[in-house]
Coordinates of C-alpha atoms and ligand atoms in Angstrom, one line a residue:
X1 CA 57.2 129.2 154.4
X2 CA 58.0 127.4 157.8
X3 CA 56.0 125.3 159.6
X4 CA 55.1 127.3 163.3
X5 CA 56.2 124.3 165.1
X6 CA 59.3 124.2 163.6
X7 CA 60.3 127.7 164.2
X8 CA 63.7 126.8 166.2
X9 CA 65.2 124.3 164.0
X10 CA 65.9 127.1 160.8
X11 CA 67.1 129.7 164.0
X12 CA 69.6 127.7 164.7
X13 CA 70.8 127.1 161.1
X14 CA 70.6 131.0 160.4
X15 CA 72.6 131.1 163.6
X16 CA 75.5 129.3 162.9
X17 CA 76.3 130.1 159.5
X18 CA 76.0 133.7 160.3
X19 CA 78.1 133.5 163.3
X20 CA 79.4 130.0 164.5
X21 CA 80.4 127.9 161.3
X22 CA 80.9 124.5 162.3
X23 CA 82.1 122.5 159.0
X24 CA 82.7 119.2 160.3
X25 CA 81.3 116.4 159.4
X26 CA 78.8 114.5 162.1
X27 CA 79.1 111.3 161.7
X28 CA 76.6 108.5 163.7
X29 CA 77.5 105.3 164.0
X30 CA 75.4 101.9 164.5
X31 CA 76.9 98.9 165.4
X32 CA 80.2 98.8 167.4
X33 CA 81.1 95.3 166.4
X34 CA 84.4 94.2 164.1
X35 CA 83.9 96.8 161.6
X36 CA 82.4 99.6 163.4
X37 CA 84.8 99.0 166.3
X38 CA 87.8 99.1 164.1
X39 CA 86.1 102.2 162.4
X40 CA 86.1 104.2 165.5
X41 CA 89.3 103.3 166.4
X42 CA 90.3 104.1 162.9
X43 CA 88.7 107.6 162.9
X44 CA 90.4 108.5 166.6
X45 CA 94.1 107.6 164.2
X46 CA 93.0 110.1 161.5
X47 CA 91.5 112.6 163.3
X48 CA 94.9 114.6 163.5
X49 CA 95.6 114.3 160.0
X50 CA 92.5 115.5 158.7
X51 CA 92.7 118.8 161.2
X52 CA 96.0 119.5 160.2
X53 CA 94.0 119.9 156.4
X54 CA 91.0 121.8 157.8
X55 CA 88.9 118.8 157.5
X56 CA 87.2 117.3 160.9
X57 CA 85.1 114.3 161.5
X58 CA 82.7 114.8 164.7
X59 CA 81.2 111.5 165.8
X60 CA 78.1 112.4 167.4
X61 CA 76.5 109.4 168.0
X62 CA 77.3 105.3 168.7
X63 CA 74.9 102.4 169.3
X64 CA 74.8 98.9 169.1
X65 CA 71.8 96.3 169.2
X66 CA 71.2 97.5 173.4
X67 CA 72.2 101.3 174.3
X68 CA 73.2 104.4 172.7
X69 CA 75.0 107.4 173.0
X70 CA 74.3 111.0 171.7
X71 CA 76.4 114.0 172.0
X72 CA 76.3 117.4 169.7
X73 CA 79.7 118.2 170.7
X74 CA 81.1 114.9 169.5
X75 CA 82.2 111.9 171.9
X76 CA 85.7 111.2 172.6
X77 CA 86.8 108.6 170.0
X78 CA 89.5 107.4 173.1
X79 CA 86.7 106.4 176.0
X80 CA 83.8 105.3 173.5
X81 CA 84.0 102.2 174.8
X82 CA 83.5 103.6 178.0
X83 CA 80.3 106.3 177.6
X84 CA 78.9 103.3 175.9
X85 CA 78.5 101.1 178.1
X86 CA 77.7 103.5 180.7
X87 CA 74.9 104.8 178.4
X88 CA 71.6 103.5 180.1
X89 CA 69.3 104.9 177.0
X90 CA 68.4 102.5 175.0
X91 CA 69.3 101.5 171.1
X92 CA 66.5 103.5 168.8
X93 CA 67.9 105.1 165.2
X94 CA 64.6 107.1 164.9
X95 CA 65.4 109.3 168.3
X96 CA 69.0 109.9 167.1
X97 CA 67.9 110.7 163.5
X98 CA 65.2 113.4 164.9
X99 CA 68.3 114.5 167.2
X100 CA 70.3 115.2 164.2
X101 CA 67.7 116.8 162.6
X102 CA 67.1 119.4 165.6
X103 CA 71.1 119.9 165.5
X104 CA 70.9 120.3 161.9
X105 CA 75.0 120.1 161.0
X106 CA 76.2 121.4 157.8
X107 CA 77.1 117.6 157.3
X108 CA 76.0 114.9 158.4
X109 CA 76.7 110.8 157.9
X110 CA 75.2 107.6 158.9
X111 CA 77.1 104.8 159.2
X112 CA 75.5 101.6 159.2
X113 CA 78.2 99.0 160.6
X114 CA 75.2 96.1 161.5
X115 CA 73.8 93.1 159.8
X116 CA 70.4 93.5 159.8
X117 CA 67.5 95.3 158.5
X118 CA 67.0 98.1 162.1
X119 CA 68.9 101.1 161.0
X120 CA 68.5 100.4 156.9
X121 CA 64.4 100.5 158.1
X122 CA 65.6 103.8 159.0
X123 CA 67.5 105.5 156.1
X124 CA 64.8 107.2 154.5
X125 CA 64.4 109.3 157.8
X126 CA 67.9 109.9 158.4
X127 CA 68.0 111.0 154.6
X128 CA 65.6 113.4 155.7
X129 CA 67.3 114.8 158.4
X130 CA 70.2 115.5 156.1
X131 CA 72.5 112.8 156.5
X132 CA 74.3 110.7 153.9
X133 CA 74.4 106.8 154.0
X134 CA 77.8 105.0 154.2
X135 CA 78.0 101.0 154.9
X136 CA 78.9 97.7 154.9
X137 CA 75.5 96.3 155.1
X138 CA 74.9 94.8 152.5
X139 CA 70.5 94.2 153.2
X140 CA 69.7 97.8 151.7
X141 CA 71.0 96.5 148.7
X142 CA 68.7 93.7 148.5
X143 CA 65.4 95.0 149.6
X144 CA 62.5 94.8 146.9
X145 CA 63.9 97.1 143.8
X146 CA 60.9 99.0 143.8
X147 CA 61.8 100.0 147.7
X148 CA 65.7 100.5 146.5
X149 CA 64.3 102.9 143.8
X150 CA 62.2 104.8 146.2
X151 CA 65.2 105.2 148.7
X152 CA 67.2 106.8 145.9
X153 CA 64.7 108.7 144.9
X154 CA 64.7 110.3 148.4
X155 CA 68.7 110.7 148.4
X156 CA 68.4 112.3 145.2
X157 CA 65.8 114.6 146.3
X158 CA 67.3 115.4 149.4
X159 CA 71.2 115.4 147.6
X160 CA 72.5 113.1 149.8
X161 CA 74.8 109.9 148.4
X162 CA 74.8 106.4 149.5
X163 CA 78.3 104.6 150.0
X164 CA 78.0 101.1 149.8
X165 CA 81.4 100.1 148.4
X166 CA 82.1 97.8 151.5
X167 CA 79.6 95.4 150.6
X168 CA 81.0 94.0 147.9
X169 CA 84.8 92.7 148.3
X170 CA 85.0 94.8 151.2
X171 CA 88.0 97.7 150.6
X172 CA 88.1 96.3 146.3
X173 CA 87.1 98.5 144.2
X174 CA 84.6 96.4 142.5
X175 CA 81.6 98.3 142.8
X176 CA 83.6 101.3 142.1
X177 CA 84.9 99.9 138.9
X178 CA 81.6 99.3 137.5
X179 CA 80.3 102.6 138.2
X180 CA 82.5 103.8 136.5
X181 CA 82.6 101.5 133.2
X182 CA 78.8 102.7 133.5
X183 CA 78.8 106.2 133.9
X184 CA 81.1 106.0 131.1
X185 CA 78.6 104.8 129.1
X186 CA 80.3 101.3 128.7
X187 CA 78.0 98.1 128.5
X188 CA 79.3 95.8 131.2
X189 CA 78.8 91.8 129.1
X190 CA 79.9 89.6 132.3
X191 CA 80.9 89.6 135.5
X192 CA 82.4 86.7 137.3
X193 CA 83.7 86.2 140.7
X194 CA 84.7 84.4 143.8
X195 CA 82.5 86.4 146.5
X196 CA 83.1 84.1 149.5
X197 CA 86.4 84.6 151.2
X198 CA 85.3 81.5 152.9
X199 CA 84.3 79.3 149.7
X200 CA 87.0 80.8 148.0
X201 CA 89.2 79.3 150.9
X202 CA 87.5 76.0 150.9
X203 CA 88.1 75.1 147.0
X204 CA 91.4 76.8 146.5
X205 CA 92.9 74.4 149.9
X206 CA 90.9 71.6 148.7
X207 CA 93.4 68.5 147.1
X208 CA 91.2 65.5 147.8
X209 CA 93.7 64.7 150.5
X210 CA 91.4 65.1 153.5
X211 CA 87.7 65.4 152.8
X212 CA 85.6 68.7 152.2
X213 CA 83.9 68.1 155.4
X214 CA 87.4 68.1 157.7
X215 CA 88.2 70.7 156.0
X216 CA 85.4 73.0 156.7
X217 CA 85.5 72.1 160.5
X218 CA 89.3 72.9 160.1
X219 CA 88.5 76.3 158.7
X220 CA 85.6 76.6 161.2
X221 CA 88.2 76.5 164.5
X222 CA 90.6 78.2 162.8
X223 CA 88.2 81.2 162.5
X224 CA 87.9 81.2 158.4
X225 CA 83.9 80.9 158.8
X226 CA 81.0 82.0 160.2
X227 CA 80.7 80.9 163.8
X228 CA 78.2 78.4 161.8
X229 CA 79.8 77.3 159.1
X230 CA 76.2 76.3 157.4
X231 CA 75.9 80.3 156.6
X232 CA 79.1 80.6 153.9
X233 CA 78.2 76.5 152.6
X234 CA 74.5 77.8 151.9
X235 CA 75.7 80.7 149.4
X236 CA 73.0 83.5 151.0
X237 CA 75.9 85.9 151.6
X238 CA 77.2 85.0 147.8
X239 CA 73.6 85.6 146.8
X240 CA 73.4 89.1 148.5
X241 CA 76.6 90.2 146.3
X242 CA 75.7 89.3 143.3
X243 CA 72.4 90.9 143.4
X244 CA 73.7 94.3 144.5
X245 CA 76.7 93.3 141.1
X246 CA 73.8 92.4 138.6
X247 CA 71.6 95.9 140.2
X248 CA 74.7 97.9 139.6
X249 CA 74.9 96.3 136.3
X250 CA 71.8 97.5 135.0
X251 CA 69.9 94.4 135.9
X252 CA 66.7 95.3 138.4
X253 CA 66.5 91.4 139.7
X254 CA 65.0 90.7 143.1
X255 CA 66.9 88.2 145.2
X256 CA 64.6 85.3 144.3
X257 CA 65.9 85.4 140.8
X258 CA 69.4 84.8 141.5
X259 CA 69.7 80.8 141.7
X260 CA 72.7 79.9 144.0
X261 CA 73.6 76.3 144.6
X262 CA 74.2 75.3 147.9
X263 CA 76.8 73.1 149.6
X264 CA 75.3 72.1 152.6
X265 CA 74.3 68.9 151.2
X266 CA 77.8 68.5 149.2
X267 CA 78.5 64.9 149.5
X268 CA 83.0 63.8 150.5
X269 CA 83.0 61.3 148.1
X270 CA 80.8 63.4 145.3
X271 CA 83.0 66.2 145.6
X272 CA 86.3 64.0 145.4
X273 CA 85.2 63.2 142.3
X274 CA 84.4 66.5 140.8
X275 CA 87.9 67.8 141.5
X276 CA 89.4 64.5 139.9
X277 CA 87.4 65.3 137.2
X278 CA 88.5 69.0 136.7
X279 CA 92.0 68.0 137.3
X280 CA 91.5 65.6 134.5
X281 CA 91.0 68.2 132.2
X282 CA 92.9 70.3 133.7
X283 CA 90.9 72.2 135.5
X284 CA 90.1 73.9 139.1
X285 CA 87.1 73.9 140.7
X286 CA 85.9 76.8 142.4
X287 CA 82.3 78.2 143.3
X288 CA 81.5 81.1 141.0
X289 CA 79.3 83.9 140.6
X290 CA 78.1 85.3 137.5
X291 CA 75.9 88.0 136.1
X292 CA 75.3 87.3 132.3
X293 CA 72.6 87.4 129.7
X294 CA 70.2 89.0 132.1
X295 CA 70.8 86.5 135.0
X296 CA 72.5 86.2 137.9
X297 CA 73.6 82.5 139.9
X298 CA 76.5 80.8 141.7
X299 CA 77.6 77.7 141.4
X300 CA 80.2 75.3 141.9
X301 CA 82.4 75.0 138.7
X302 CA 84.8 73.7 136.8
X303 CA 87.7 76.4 135.6
X304 CA 90.2 76.0 132.8
X305 CA 93.6 77.0 134.5
X306 CA 94.3 79.9 132.1
X307 CA 90.7 81.8 133.4
X308 CA 91.6 85.1 135.7
X309 CA 89.4 83.3 138.0
X310 CA 91.4 80.3 138.4
X311 CA 94.6 82.9 140.2
X312 CA 92.1 82.9 143.2
X313 CA 94.2 81.8 146.2
X314 CA 93.2 81.5 150.4
X315 CA 90.3 84.0 151.5
X316 CA 91.1 86.3 148.9
X317 CA 88.2 87.6 146.5
X318 CA 88.4 88.1 142.7
X319 CA 86.2 89.6 140.3
X320 CA 86.8 89.8 136.2
X321 CA 84.5 92.4 134.7
X322 CA 83.5 91.9 131.1
X323 CA 83.1 95.0 129.0
X324 CA 83.0 96.8 125.5
X325 CA 85.6 99.1 127.1
X326 CA 88.4 96.4 127.4
X327 CA 89.8 93.6 125.1
X328 CA 90.1 91.4 127.9
X329 CA 88.4 91.6 131.0
X330 CA 88.9 94.0 133.8
X331 CA 90.1 91.7 137.3
X332 CA 90.4 92.9 140.6
X333 CA 91.7 90.5 142.8
X334 CA 92.7 90.9 147.2
X335 CA 91.3 90.7 150.2
X336 CA 87.3 90.7 150.5
X337 CA 86.9 90.7 153.8
X338 CA 88.3 91.6 157.4
X339 CA 87.0 94.1 159.7
X340 CA 90.3 96.3 159.5
X341 CA 90.0 96.8 156.1
X342 CA 86.3 97.3 155.8
X343 CA 86.9 100.0 158.5
X344 CA 89.8 101.5 156.1
X345 CA 87.3 101.6 152.9
X346 CA 84.6 103.3 155.2
X347 CA 87.1 105.6 156.5
X348 CA 87.8 106.5 152.4
X349 CA 84.0 106.9 151.7
X350 CA 83.6 109.4 154.9
X351 CA 86.7 111.7 153.3
X352 CA 84.4 112.2 150.1
X353 CA 82.1 113.7 152.0
X354 CA 84.7 116.4 153.6
Ligands
LIG1 N1 83.5 91.6 159.0 C1 83.7 92.0 157.7 O1 85.2 91.7 157.6 C2 83.0 92.8 156.9 C3 83.1 92.7 155.8 C4 82.7 93.4 154.9 C5 81.2 93.5 155.5 N2 81.0 93.5 156.6 C6 79.6 94.0 157.1 O2 79.6 94.6 158.0 C7 78.7 94.9 158.7 C8 79.1 94.3 160.5 O3 79.9 93.5 160.2 P1 80.8 93.1 161.6 O4 81.2 91.7 161.2 O5 81.3 94.3 162.5 O6 79.5 92.3 162.6 P2 79.1 91.9 164.2 O7 80.6 92.1 165.3 O8 78.2 91.0 164.8 O9 78.3 93.5 165.0 C9 77.3 94.2 164.5 C10 77.2 95.0 165.2 O10 75.8 95.2 165.2 C11 75.3 95.4 166.3 N3 73.4 96.5 166.1 C12 72.8 95.1 166.0 N4 71.7 95.4 165.9 C13 71.6 96.4 165.6 C14 70.9 97.5 166.2 N5 69.5 97.8 165.9 N6 70.6 98.9 166.1 C15 72.3 99.2 166.5 N7 73.5 98.3 166.3 C16 73.3 96.8 166.1 C17 75.3 94.7 167.2 O11 75.4 95.5 168.8 P3 75.5 94.1 169.7 O12 77.1 94.5 170.1 O13 74.7 94.6 171.2 O14 74.9 92.9 169.3 C18 77.2 94.8 166.9 O15 77.6 95.9 167.3 C19 78.1 93.2 158.7 O16 76.4 93.9 157.6 C20 78.7 92.7 157.4 O17 78.3 91.9 156.5 C21 82.1 92.7 157.4

C-alpha cells in the first residue's frame, strides 16, 4: 500500500530498476575538515580502480558546518572544494536526507566526518532514507545506551550497517578484532590499551630530563596535541573510546560510569617522582585504559617492562585483548590517528558496501 502523497518515489524506483539500473553507491560526506577532505581526495584516487571492477562510488552531497551541495548525478571529486565554496545552500542534514530519500538510489551511505552531534541527531532520518552509516565520529557510540539500542534497532529493521571501525584506533582493526572474537562465541576477559596518540607520545618521551609541562608545550608546538592540549590531558577522548570498547565487549555502560584520571592538575615534581619510582621497580609510566570485571577506567600506571603495553612508542596506539580464545593477549599496535590513515580506513568501510 502506497500513500497517495508518496506516489512518485515508488514509480521512480520501479522505472529505474527496469530501465536505468545504476548500481553505484551514492555517498553523502558531512565534514570537509582534515578527515573529510582526505576521504574525498582518496575517493577521487580510487575511482578509476573501482570503475575497472564494475563498482562505483558517486558522491552526491558534501557539507561543512556552513554550506552544502547536492548533485544527484554525482559531484566532481576534482573540483569539490570550489563547488562547495561557491554554494549558497546552508548546511542542513535533514534536507540532504530527504533529497537522498527522493533520489532513492539502489545503495547509499552517509559518512559523518564531523566531531559534533548535529549529524548524529539525523542518523535515524538517513537510515530511513536507505543509507548505511559510516563514521569516525565517536559521538554516536557514546550516546545513552537506550538511544544506541534504538539506533541499532532502526538499522536492523532497515537492514543497514553502522560502520564505526575508525572511532577507536583510526585505521587499526581494534573493534573488528573484538567483534570477530565475540561473534565467534569468544568471551573477552580484559581489554587494555594506550588509546591516545598524544598521551602515548608524552609518556613514552618523558624521561624526567625536562619538566612534563615543557614536554606538553613542545608537543603542542609540533602539532602533536589538540590545538588546546588540555583536551588531551583531561582524558575525555580516551573516555569516549573506552566506552565504545566496553560496549563492544558486551558492557552496557554509560559515559559517567567510565572513570578517567585527569592530568590537568598534574604537578611536574610529582610526575618526575612517579617516573623515578616506576623506573626503580623496572617499570614504565603509561596512561592506560582498561576494561575488566564489568568496569572501564583509565589512569596513569606503572607497567612492568615485559608487559605488552610497555612496547608502545611515539604516537602509536596499542591494545591488548585477553579472551578465552588465545593463551596470551591479542596485541594490536600501530598509528592510531592521522587524517590520511583514517580516510583510507573509511574507504575500506565504503568498499564493503559496494
Ligand atoms: N583527524 C584524525 O586523525 C582522526 C582520526 C580518527 C577519527 N577522527 C574523527 O574524525 C572526525 C573529524 O575529524 P577532523 O580531524 O577531520 O576534524 P576537523 O578538521 O575539525 O573537521 C570537522 C569538519 O566538520 C565540519 N562540521 C562541523 N559541524 C558540521 C555540521 N553540522 N554539518 C556539516 N559539517 C560540520 C566542519 O565544518 P567547518 O569547516 O565549516 O568548520 C569541518 O569541516 C572527528 O569526529 C574525529 O574525532 C579524526
